[in-house]
Amino acid sequence: VFGSTNDTLAKSFADEMKYIFEISMVGELTYFLGLQVKQTDKGIYINQAKYARNLVKRFGLENTVHARTPMVTNTKSGINPSGQPVDITLYRSIIGCLLYLTASRLDISFSIGVCARFQANPKMSHLTAIKRIIKYVSGTSDFGLFYSKESNVSLVGYSDADSVGNADDRKSTTGGCFYVRTILVAWMCKKQNSISLSIAEAEYIAAGSCCLQLLWMKKLLDGYGISQDTM
């Protein structure tokens, strides 16, 4: 909080503080998350390409064949008590590094969330699954988020459910992504608290969670004086 009897000096001081604060925040995000920000006349493009390439190189998978998807679609991961144990420290290290990458990568959030469930006692099958994510990242390191200047403020939300996706407790997973018109601004991927008795029930729970998120975003925009009609 500051004050001045000179309006010109007060505005100049406020602009200077705003500039320093913005530079500081961008610098911290770039350092911790490896974010790269590119601004053009059409908008802003954010990615973590350098961080992704360093991650792949760190775990020695830069020369392997790229995976087309972050997970296989015909099998579901489980606890696998009879599987071959692997180095817990290595497994947790890979999970931690990949979690930082989700700051700009919606496409790997679900896969990492599934693999993170087995950090207490990882097996060779789980290590193979997590390495597949790295191989996928290796071929998609330039993926990121684009924020267009032309988009208006209109909230759009999508929801989905992975019905009975957990092979151990039979719980489903809620997924959702939220846009301001065409700009992706938030996403969620969370295992549901209860066991659904049907696919319709799993989808209903997912839709309810996403509606709550949309209403919260609507309330947030109302605080900035931006009203929403139909979402």
mmCIF file of C-alpha atoms in Angstrom:
data_model
loop_
_atom_site.group_PDB
_atom_site.id
_atom_site.type_symbol
_atom_site.label_atom_id
_atom_site.label_comp_id
_atom_site.label_asym_id
_atom_site.label_seq_id
_atom_site.Cartn_x
_atom_site.Cartn_y
_atom_site.Cartn_z
ATOM 1 C CA VAL A 1 0.000 0.000 0.000
ATOM 2 C CA PHE A 2 1.424 3.390 -0.967
ATOM 3 C CA GLY A 3 0.252 6.947 -1.473
ATOM 4 C CA SER A 4 1.451 10.177 -3.019
ATOM 5 C CA THR A 5 0.257 13.735 -3.456
ATOM 6 C CA ASN A 6 1.495 13.561 -7.052
ATOM 7 C CA ASP A 7 -0.777 11.418 -9.267
ATOM 8 C CA THR A 8 1.815 11.144 -12.030
ATOM 9 C CA LEU A 9 4.496 9.810 -9.690
ATOM 10 C CA ALA A 10 2.001 7.448 -8.050
ATOM 11 C CA LYS A 11 1.042 5.959 -11.423
ATOM 12 C CA SER A 12 4.683 5.696 -12.463
ATOM 13 C CA PHE A 13 5.551 3.874 -9.227
ATOM 14 C CA ALA A 14 2.582 1.503 -9.634
ATOM 15 C CA ASP A 15 3.593 0.667 -13.219
ATOM 16 C CA GLU A 16 7.180 -0.002 -12.125
ATOM 17 C CA MET A 17 6.107 -2.315 -9.305
ATOM 18 C CA LYS A 18 3.713 -4.158 -11.626
ATOM 19 C CA TYR A 19 6.493 -4.699 -14.171
ATOM 20 C CA ILE A 20 8.972 -5.984 -11.557
ATOM 21 C CA PHE A 21 6.362 -8.309 -10.036
ATOM 22 C CA GLU A 22 5.402 -9.786 -13.426
ATOM 23 C CA ILE A 23 9.046 -10.367 -14.376
ATOM 24 C CA SER A 24 9.679 -12.050 -11.031
ATOM 25 C CA MET A 25 6.678 -14.391 -11.369
ATOM 26 C CA VAL A 26 7.538 -15.362 -14.942
ATOM 27 C CA GLY A 27 11.126 -16.008 -13.912
ATOM 28 C CA GLU A 28 10.119 -18.320 -11.051
ATOM 29 C CA LEU A 29 7.691 -20.298 -13.203
ATOM 30 C CA THR A 30 10.282 -20.645 -15.961
ATOM 31 C CA TYR A 31 12.880 -21.889 -13.477
ATOM 32 C CA PHE A 32 10.749 -24.415 -11.591
ATOM 33 C CA LEU A 33 8.552 -25.742 -14.410
ATOM 34 C CA GLY A 34 10.766 -25.112 -17.433
ATOM 35 C CA LEU A 35 8.013 -23.019 -19.034
ATOM 36 C CA GLN A 36 8.808 -21.328 -22.315
ATOM 37 C CA VAL A 37 6.579 -18.417 -23.280
ATOM 38 C CA LYS A 38 6.370 -17.119 -26.848
ATOM 39 C CA GLN A 39 4.176 -14.113 -27.593
ATOM 40 C CA THR A 40 2.982 -13.217 -31.090
ATOM 41 C CA ASP A 41 0.369 -10.942 -32.620
ATOM 42 C CA LYS A 42 -2.139 -13.811 -32.510
ATOM 43 C CA GLY A 43 -1.600 -14.800 -28.889
ATOM 44 C CA ILE A 44 0.694 -16.534 -26.424
ATOM 45 C CA TYR A 45 2.149 -20.027 -26.785
ATOM 46 C CA ILE A 46 3.384 -21.848 -23.669
ATOM 47 C CA ASN A 47 5.245 -25.141 -23.602
ATOM 48 C CA GLN A 48 7.876 -27.086 -21.648
ATOM 49 C CA ALA A 49 9.821 -28.407 -24.619
ATOM 50 C CA LYS A 50 13.272 -27.940 -23.091
ATOM 51 C CA TYR A 51 12.212 -29.517 -19.803
ATOM 52 C CA ALA A 52 10.611 -32.437 -21.670
ATOM 53 C CA ARG A 53 13.751 -33.118 -23.715
ATOM 54 C CA ASN A 54 15.944 -32.951 -20.620
ATOM 55 C CA LEU A 55 13.595 -35.351 -18.829
ATOM 56 C CA VAL A 56 13.814 -37.891 -21.652
ATOM 57 C CA LYS A 57 17.599 -37.583 -21.725
ATOM 58 C CA ARG A 58 17.877 -37.885 -17.938
ATOM 59 C CA PHE A 59 16.311 -41.341 -17.967
ATOM 60 C CA GLY A 60 18.221 -42.507 -21.041
ATOM 61 C CA LEU A 61 15.317 -42.899 -23.442
ATOM 62 C CA GLU A 62 16.226 -40.265 -26.048
ATOM 63 C CA ASN A 63 17.247 -42.890 -28.652
ATOM 64 C CA THR A 64 14.263 -45.227 -28.241
ATOM 65 C CA VAL A 65 11.288 -45.503 -30.589
ATOM 66 C CA HIS A 66 8.591 -42.941 -29.810
ATOM 67 C CA ALA A 67 5.272 -44.187 -28.444
ATOM 68 C CA ARG A 68 2.137 -43.022 -30.262
ATOM 69 C CA THR A 69 0.037 -42.897 -27.085
ATOM 70 C CA PRO A 70 0.957 -42.399 -23.401
ATOM 71 C CA MET A 71 -0.774 -45.668 -22.377
ATOM 72 C CA VAL A 72 -1.839 -48.945 -23.923
ATOM 73 C CA THR A 73 -5.605 -49.118 -24.330
ATOM 74 C CA ASN A 74 -6.199 -52.881 -24.155
ATOM 75 C CA THR A 75 -4.904 -53.570 -20.618
ATOM 76 C CA LYS A 76 -5.462 -52.031 -17.182
ATOM 77 C CA SER A 77 -2.724 -51.596 -14.603
ATOM 78 C CA GLY A 78 -3.122 -53.240 -11.206
ATOM 79 C CA ILE A 79 -1.140 -53.830 -8.028
ATOM 80 C CA ASN A 80 0.408 -57.022 -9.504
ATOM 81 C CA PRO A 81 1.685 -58.572 -6.212
ATOM 82 C CA SER A 82 3.570 -61.374 -8.001
ATOM 83 C CA GLY A 83 5.445 -59.013 -10.345
ATOM 84 C CA GLN A 84 9.170 -58.312 -10.298
ATOM 85 C CA PRO A 85 10.019 -55.451 -7.890
ATOM 86 C CA VAL A 86 11.928 -52.416 -9.200
ATOM 87 C CA ASP A 87 13.901 -49.567 -7.651
ATOM 88 C CA ILE A 88 11.385 -47.469 -5.689
ATOM 89 C CA THR A 89 13.630 -44.387 -5.753
ATOM 90 C CA LEU A 90 13.899 -44.488 -9.552
ATOM 91 C CA TYR A 91 10.165 -44.989 -9.986
ATOM 92 C CA ARG A 92 9.247 -42.117 -7.673
ATOM 93 C CA SER A 93 11.830 -39.893 -9.334
ATOM 94 C CA ILE A 94 10.241 -40.473 -12.744
ATOM 95 C CA ILE A 95 6.763 -39.775 -11.339
ATOM 96 C CA GLY A 96 7.940 -36.528 -9.731
ATOM 97 C CA CYS A 97 9.590 -35.285 -12.917
ATOM 98 C CA LEU A 98 6.545 -36.090 -15.033
ATOM 99 C CA LEU A 99 4.185 -34.344 -12.601
ATOM 100 C CA TYR A 100 5.984 -31.042 -13.282
ATOM 101 C CA LEU A 101 5.299 -31.572 -16.981
ATOM 102 C CA THR A 102 1.531 -31.595 -16.419
ATOM 103 C CA ALA A 103 1.638 -27.808 -15.989
ATOM 104 C CA SER A 104 1.177 -27.589 -19.763
ATOM 105 C CA ARG A 105 0.384 -31.154 -20.818
ATOM 106 C CA LEU A 106 -3.220 -32.249 -20.369
ATOM 107 C CA ASP A 107 -2.647 -35.304 -22.558
ATOM 108 C CA ILE A 108 -0.469 -37.129 -20.022
ATOM 109 C CA SER A 109 -2.261 -36.181 -16.791
ATOM 110 C CA PHE A 110 -4.443 -39.292 -16.635
ATOM 111 C CA SER A 111 -1.600 -41.695 -17.454
ATOM 112 C CA ILE A 112 0.681 -40.216 -14.806
ATOM 113 C CA GLY A 113 -2.145 -40.324 -12.264
ATOM 114 C CA VAL A 114 -2.638 -44.047 -12.873
ATOM 115 C CA CYS A 115 1.085 -44.834 -12.571
ATOM 116 C CA ALA A 116 1.389 -42.707 -9.422
ATOM 117 C CA ARG A 117 -0.970 -45.077 -7.588
ATOM 118 C CA PHE A 118 1.749 -47.737 -7.420
ATOM 119 C CA GLN A 119 4.582 -45.715 -5.867
ATOM 120 C CA ALA A 120 4.458 -47.698 -2.611
ATOM 121 C CA ASN A 121 5.423 -50.977 -4.261
ATOM 122 C CA PRO A 122 6.152 -50.592 -7.989
ATOM 123 C CA LYS A 123 6.681 -53.620 -10.213
ATOM 124 C CA MET A 124 8.347 -54.097 -13.580
ATOM 125 C CA SER A 125 4.981 -53.746 -15.340
ATOM 126 C CA HIS A 126 4.493 -50.329 -13.742
ATOM 127 C CA LEU A 127 8.016 -49.213 -14.697
ATOM 128 C CA THR A 128 7.339 -50.294 -18.280
ATOM 129 C CA ALA A 129 4.133 -48.235 -18.275
ATOM 130 C CA ILE A 130 5.840 -45.123 -16.923
ATOM 131 C CA LYS A 131 8.659 -45.459 -19.461
ATOM 132 C CA ARG A 132 6.060 -45.571 -22.213
ATOM 133 C CA ILE A 133 4.880 -42.126 -21.090
ATOM 134 C CA ILE A 134 8.454 -40.831 -21.406
ATOM 135 C CA LYS A 135 8.713 -42.340 -24.905
ATOM 136 C CA TYR A 136 5.467 -40.553 -25.787
ATOM 137 C CA VAL A 137 6.826 -37.281 -24.385
ATOM 138 C CA SER A 138 9.980 -37.760 -26.433
ATOM 139 C CA GLY A 139 7.976 -37.602 -29.656
ATOM 140 C CA THR A 140 5.686 -34.769 -28.513
ATOM 141 C CA SER A 141 8.076 -32.500 -26.613
ATOM 142 C CA ASP A 142 6.883 -29.407 -28.503
ATOM 143 C CA PHE A 143 3.252 -29.838 -27.439
ATOM 144 C CA GLY A 144 1.903 -26.966 -25.342
ATOM 145 C CA LEU A 145 -0.928 -24.487 -24.819
ATOM 146 C CA PHE A 146 -1.948 -21.630 -27.106
ATOM 147 C CA TYR A 147 -3.879 -18.653 -25.748
ATOM 148 C CA SER A 148 -5.459 -16.681 -28.578
ATOM 149 C CA LYS A 149 -6.131 -12.953 -28.273
ATOM 150 C CA GLU A 150 -9.244 -13.248 -30.449
ATOM 151 C CA SER A 151 -11.236 -15.545 -28.193
ATOM 152 C CA ASN A 152 -14.123 -14.065 -26.203
ATOM 153 C CA VAL A 153 -15.030 -14.951 -22.623
ATOM 154 C CA SER A 154 -17.477 -17.856 -22.873
ATOM 155 C CA LEU A 155 -17.130 -20.849 -20.551
ATOM 156 C CA VAL A 156 -17.208 -24.347 -22.038
ATOM 157 C CA GLY A 157 -16.704 -27.606 -20.135
ATOM 158 C CA TYR A 158 -16.313 -31.237 -21.188
ATOM 159 C CA SER A 159 -16.577 -34.273 -18.925
ATOM 160 C CA ASP A 160 -15.856 -37.985 -19.274
ATOM 161 C CA ALA A 161 -15.466 -41.042 -17.079
ATOM 162 C CA ASP A 162 -13.206 -44.077 -17.226
ATOM 163 C CA SER A 163 -15.797 -46.557 -15.975
ATOM 164 C CA VAL A 164 -14.375 -49.204 -13.591
ATOM 165 C CA GLY A 165 -10.920 -48.105 -14.691
ATOM 166 C CA ASN A 166 -9.163 -49.252 -11.524
ATOM 167 C CA ALA A 167 -8.555 -52.992 -11.629
ATOM 168 C CA ASP A 168 -8.023 -53.215 -7.858
ATOM 169 C CA ASP A 169 -10.888 -51.322 -6.183
ATOM 170 C CA ARG A 170 -13.243 -51.141 -9.220
ATOM 171 C CA LYS A 171 -13.588 -47.383 -8.949
ATOM 172 C CA SER A 172 -14.054 -45.100 -11.946
ATOM 173 C CA THR A 173 -12.075 -41.969 -12.803
ATOM 174 C CA THR A 174 -13.550 -38.533 -13.509
ATOM 175 C CA GLY A 175 -12.002 -36.450 -16.273
ATOM 176 C CA GLY A 176 -12.804 -32.942 -17.431
ATOM 177 C CA CYS A 177 -11.384 -29.956 -19.292
ATOM 178 C CA PHE A 178 -12.564 -26.363 -19.258
ATOM 179 C CA TYR A 179 -12.244 -23.685 -21.902
ATOM 180 C CA VAL A 180 -12.762 -19.969 -22.204
ATOM 181 C CA ARG A 181 -14.253 -20.251 -25.700
ATOM 182 C CA THR A 182 -11.364 -22.056 -27.452
ATOM 183 C CA ILE A 183 -8.662 -21.602 -24.802
ATOM 184 C CA LEU A 184 -7.933 -24.448 -22.406
ATOM 185 C CA VAL A 185 -7.622 -22.947 -18.920
ATOM 186 C CA ALA A 186 -8.144 -25.857 -16.499
ATOM 187 C CA TRP A 187 -8.429 -29.632 -16.388
ATOM 188 C CA MET A 188 -9.082 -32.343 -13.840
ATOM 189 C CA CYS A 189 -8.486 -36.088 -13.503
ATOM 190 C CA LYS A 190 -9.521 -37.737 -10.242
ATOM 191 C CA LYS A 191 -10.584 -41.187 -9.075
ATOM 192 C CA GLN A 192 -14.190 -41.189 -7.852
ATOM 193 C CA ASN A 193 -14.839 -41.702 -4.137
ATOM 194 C CA SER A 194 -17.527 -44.361 -4.548
ATOM 195 C CA ILE A 195 -17.974 -47.440 -6.742
ATOM 196 C CA SER A 196 -20.406 -46.850 -9.595
ATOM 197 C CA LEU A 197 -22.944 -49.565 -10.345
ATOM 198 C CA SER A 198 -23.236 -48.639 -14.026
ATOM 199 C CA ILE A 199 -21.503 -46.670 -16.776
ATOM 200 C CA ALA A 200 -24.333 -44.122 -16.642
ATOM 201 C CA GLU A 201 -23.732 -43.537 -12.920
ATOM 202 C CA ALA A 202 -19.987 -43.039 -13.469
ATOM 203 C CA GLU A 203 -20.719 -40.514 -16.235
ATOM 204 C CA TYR A 204 -23.300 -38.752 -14.026
ATOM 205 C CA ILE A 205 -20.763 -38.329 -11.194
ATOM 206 C CA ALA A 206 -18.200 -36.991 -13.675
ATOM 207 C CA ALA A 207 -20.687 -34.526 -15.166
ATOM 208 C CA GLY A 208 -21.657 -33.333 -11.672
ATOM 209 C CA SER A 209 -18.039 -32.684 -10.710
ATOM 210 C CA CYS A 210 -17.440 -30.735 -13.918
ATOM 211 C CA CYS A 211 -20.590 -28.665 -13.402
ATOM 212 C CA LEU A 212 -19.309 -27.681 -9.952
ATOM 213 C CA GLN A 213 -16.025 -26.585 -11.518
ATOM 214 C CA LEU A 214 -17.864 -24.539 -14.158
ATOM 215 C CA LEU A 215 -20.019 -22.826 -11.527
ATOM 216 C CA TRP A 216 -16.904 -21.962 -9.517
ATOM 217 C CA MET A 217 -15.273 -20.465 -12.630
ATOM 218 C CA LYS A 218 -18.486 -18.524 -13.357
ATOM 219 C CA LYS A 219 -18.436 -17.126 -9.814
ATOM 220 C CA LEU A 220 -14.773 -16.188 -10.207
ATOM 221 C CA LEU A 221 -15.465 -14.295 -13.439
ATOM 222 C CA ASP A 222 -18.435 -12.551 -11.805
ATOM 223 C CA GLY A 223 -15.983 -11.163 -9.271
ATOM 224 C CA TYR A 224 -14.096 -9.529 -12.148
ATOM 225 C CA GLY A 225 -17.295 -8.084 -13.594
ATOM 226 C CA ILE A 226 -17.507 -10.631 -16.442
ATOM 227 C CA SER A 227 -20.957 -12.214 -16.529
ATOM 228 C CA GLN A 228 -21.859 -15.575 -18.088
ATOM 229 C CA ASP A 229 -25.171 -16.692 -19.545
ATOM 230 C CA THR A 230 -25.519 -20.214 -20.904
ATOM 231 C CA MET A 231 -22.463 -22.383 -20.361
#
